[in-house]
Short mmCIF file of C-alpha atoms in Angstrom, two decimals:
data_model
loop_
_atom_site.label_atom_id
_atom_site.label_comp_id
_atom_site.label_asym_id
_atom_site.label_seq_id
_atom_site.Cartn_x
_atom_site.Cartn_y
_atom_site.Cartn_z
CA VAL H 3 -2.27 -14.80 -13.38
CA LYS H 4 -4.81 -11.69 -14.56
CA ARG H 5 -7.42 -13.66 -15.26
CA LEU H 6 -7.06 -16.05 -12.14
CA SER H 7 -6.74 -13.02 -10.17
CA HIS H 8 -9.82 -11.62 -11.53
CA ARG H 9 -12.01 -14.48 -11.01
CA GLU H 10 -11.11 -15.01 -7.69
CA GLY H 11 -11.60 -11.33 -6.86
CA MET H 12 -15.26 -10.98 -8.30
CA ASP H 13 -15.72 -14.41 -6.24
CA TRP H 14 -14.53 -13.18 -3.42
CA PHE H 15 -15.53 -9.46 -3.36
CA GLY H 16 -18.09 -8.84 -6.33
CA GLU H 17 -17.71 -6.79 -9.13
CA GLY H 18 -17.29 -3.41 -7.36
CA PRO H 19 -16.95 -0.68 -7.41
CA HIS H 20 -14.80 -1.50 -4.55
CA ARG H 21 -13.67 1.00 -1.62
CA VAL H 22 -11.41 0.39 1.57
CA GLU H 23 -11.73 2.99 4.57
CA ILE H 24 -8.88 3.45 6.33
CA THR H 25 -8.99 5.43 9.57
CA LEU H 26 -5.58 7.25 10.54
CA GLU H 27 -4.87 8.07 14.21
CA TYR H 28 -2.30 10.73 15.34
CA PRO H 29 -1.21 12.76 17.84
CA GLN H 30 -2.60 16.72 17.55
CA TYR H 31 0.40 18.94 18.00
CA THR H 32 0.09 20.98 21.07
CA PRO H 33 2.52 23.79 21.94
CA ASP H 34 4.37 24.02 25.67
CA GLN H 35 3.06 20.33 26.29
CA ASP H 36 4.40 17.13 26.73
CA VAL H 37 4.31 14.79 23.71
CA SER H 38 2.69 12.25 25.70
CA THR H 39 -0.44 14.60 26.48
CA TRP H 40 -1.00 15.38 23.01
CA PRO H 41 -4.56 14.59 22.10
CA ARG H 42 -5.16 11.98 19.73
CA ILE H 43 -7.11 12.37 16.22
CA THR H 44 -8.54 9.92 14.20
CA LYS H 45 -9.52 10.90 10.72
CA PRO H 46 -11.12 8.33 8.35
CA PHE H 47 -10.15 8.46 4.46
CA ILE H 48 -11.75 6.16 1.58
CA ILE H 49 -9.61 4.54 -1.27
CA GLU H 50 -11.68 3.81 -4.49
CA LEU H 51 -9.90 1.00 -6.18
CA ALA H 52 -9.54 0.65 -9.59
CA PRO H 53 -11.56 -1.71 -11.45
CA LEU H 54 -10.98 -5.60 -11.52
CA SER H 55 -11.10 -5.55 -15.07
CA LEU H 56 -7.93 -2.91 -15.39
CA MET H 57 -6.05 -4.27 -12.32
CA PRO H 58 -7.16 -7.62 -11.16
CA HIS H 59 -4.06 -9.22 -9.49
CA THR H 60 -3.08 -6.00 -7.59
CA VAL H 61 -6.92 -5.02 -6.64
CA THR H 62 -7.34 -8.61 -5.35
CA PHE H 63 -4.44 -9.00 -3.64
CA PHE H 64 -4.87 -5.83 -1.57
CA LEU H 65 -8.35 -6.52 -0.91
CA THR H 66 -7.40 -10.05 0.27
CA GLN H 67 -4.72 -8.24 2.70
CA VAL H 68 -7.43 -5.88 4.14
CA HIS H 69 -9.95 -9.08 4.18
CA TYR H 70 -7.10 -10.48 6.44
CA LYS H 71 -6.73 -7.39 8.33
CA LEU H 72 -3.02 -7.20 8.00
CA TRP H 73 -3.33 -3.51 7.39
CA ASN H 74 -4.64 -3.08 10.84
CA GLY H 75 -2.29 -1.17 13.08
CA ILE H 76 0.10 -0.11 10.52
CA HIS H 77 2.06 2.82 10.43
CA LEU H 78 2.62 5.89 8.26
CA HIS H 79 6.53 5.51 8.37
CA HIS H 80 7.30 8.24 6.00
CA ASN H 81 6.00 11.44 5.40
CA MET H 82 7.70 12.87 2.20
CA ASN H 83 7.22 15.71 0.08
CA HIS H 84 5.30 13.69 -2.72
CA ILE H 85 4.08 11.01 -0.94
CA TYR H 86 2.53 9.45 2.63
CA HIS H 87 4.52 6.03 2.85
CA PHE H 88 2.62 3.41 5.11
CA GLY H 89 3.49 -0.33 5.79
CA VAL H 90 5.77 -2.65 7.02
CA PRO H 91 9.13 -2.66 5.24
CA ALA H 92 10.84 -6.08 4.20
CA PRO H 93 13.32 -7.85 6.51
CA HIS H 94 16.84 -6.92 5.57
CA VAL H 95 19.79 -8.94 6.51
CA ASN H 96 22.16 -7.45 8.74
CA ASP H 97 26.38 -7.68 8.37
CA ILE H 98 25.99 -11.17 9.37
CA GLY H 99 23.39 -12.56 7.36
CA ASP H 100 20.96 -12.81 9.70
CA VAL H 101 17.58 -12.03 8.55
CA THR H 102 14.95 -10.77 11.46
CA PRO H 103 11.54 -9.87 9.85
CA SER H 104 9.16 -7.97 12.06
CA MET H 105 5.90 -9.46 13.53
CA GLU H 106 4.02 -7.28 11.41
CA TYR H 107 5.91 -8.53 8.06
CA LEU H 108 5.55 -12.53 9.33
CA GLN H 109 1.65 -11.68 9.27
CA PHE H 110 1.76 -11.01 5.50
CA GLN H 111 4.39 -13.64 4.64
CA ASN H 112 2.15 -16.39 6.66
CA ARG H 113 -0.92 -15.67 4.48
CA LYS H 114 1.51 -15.66 1.58
CA LEU H 115 0.49 -11.54 0.73
CA ASP H 116 3.76 -9.94 1.05
CA LYS H 117 4.92 -10.35 -2.51
CA VAL H 118 2.82 -9.26 -5.87
CA ILE H 119 3.32 -11.82 -8.62
CA PHE H 120 4.04 -8.97 -11.07
CA GLN H 121 4.12 -5.08 -10.89
CA GLU H 122 0.71 -4.72 -12.83
CA TYR H 123 0.13 -1.15 -14.20
CA HIS H 124 -2.61 0.35 -16.49
CA PRO H 125 -2.05 3.41 -18.35
CA GLU H 126 -5.90 4.36 -17.36
CA TYR H 127 -4.43 4.60 -13.39
CA PRO H 128 -1.45 6.67 -13.23
CA HIS H 129 0.54 7.92 -10.35
CA GLU H 130 -1.70 11.20 -10.19
CA GLU H 131 -2.47 13.34 -6.91
CA TRP H 132 -4.35 11.55 -3.92
CA THR H 133 -3.88 8.18 -5.80
CA VAL H 134 -2.70 4.88 -4.28
CA GLY H 135 0.22 2.61 -5.29
CA PHE H 136 2.10 -0.24 -3.79
CA SER H 137 5.82 0.53 -3.43
CA GLY H 138 8.83 -2.01 -3.65
CA ARG H 139 10.13 -4.67 -5.68
CA PRO H 140 8.48 -6.79 -5.38
CA SER H 141 5.82 -4.70 -4.25
CA GLY H 142 3.48 -6.16 -1.08
CA THR H 143 3.69 -4.92 2.15
CA GLU H 144 4.08 -0.97 1.82
CA PHE H 145 1.83 1.58 0.07
CA TYR H 146 1.61 5.24 -0.67
CA VAL H 147 -0.57 7.98 -1.08
CA ASN H 148 0.80 10.29 -3.94
CA LYS H 149 0.46 13.94 -2.53
CA LEU H 150 1.46 15.18 -5.86
CA ASN H 151 1.34 14.10 -9.46
CA ASN H 152 3.82 11.59 -9.50
CA THR H 153 3.25 10.00 -13.12
CA ILE H 154 6.63 10.74 -13.93
CA ILE H 155 8.76 9.41 -11.02
CA HIS H 156 6.56 6.53 -10.14
CA GLY H 157 5.36 5.18 -13.68
CA PRO H 158 6.63 3.51 -16.60
CA GLY H 159 10.61 4.41 -16.62
CA GLY H 160 10.45 6.25 -13.49
CA GLN H 161 12.77 4.32 -12.02
CA PRO H 162 16.03 4.05 -13.57
CA TYR H 163 17.97 2.41 -10.87
CA ASP H 164 15.84 -0.33 -10.61
CA ALA H 165 17.17 -3.09 -12.06
CA HIS H 166 13.79 -4.53 -12.67
CA ALA H 167 12.57 -1.65 -14.64
CA ASP H 168 9.18 -2.24 -13.36
CA VAL H 169 6.43 0.45 -12.73
CA ASP H 170 4.76 0.84 -9.35
CA PRO H 171 1.37 -0.42 -9.26
CA CYS H 172 -1.12 2.17 -8.89
CA PHE H 173 -4.37 0.78 -7.83
CA GLY H 174 -6.68 3.69 -6.04
#
């Protein structure tokens, strides 16, 4: 998988380095005003991705999602103490067994870009402050920005409740 992902990444995106610009849009808090009138702020940030030689599957997977604009319009859905969490949660089964994925999730699924093949990890890309990782098991439609050094909780052995004992791919 790594070898094929490396070849595909080189063919589609070149040797690198690979950078992805993401523009955040959010309301500026304005006291004593209705929320609907708050001005919108836009701020870009750039993710420099791991080299294809270290993380070929994860980097090619993410760049392919970007190529198909699957992250466009996606929201920050958790602002925790240790991470900013973006993406589209995987569909859940309700009490009567129905599964209703969101339209955003279906866009990832229709492109077969909703799940990585494996939870790739490289020790040269640990979950340090301001790095980017995929979340979930299997990962694919959600990513986070580490606001702190999370090498212990998101690195190898950091999710002891996880039956798969896999590590979150850190790729940028």
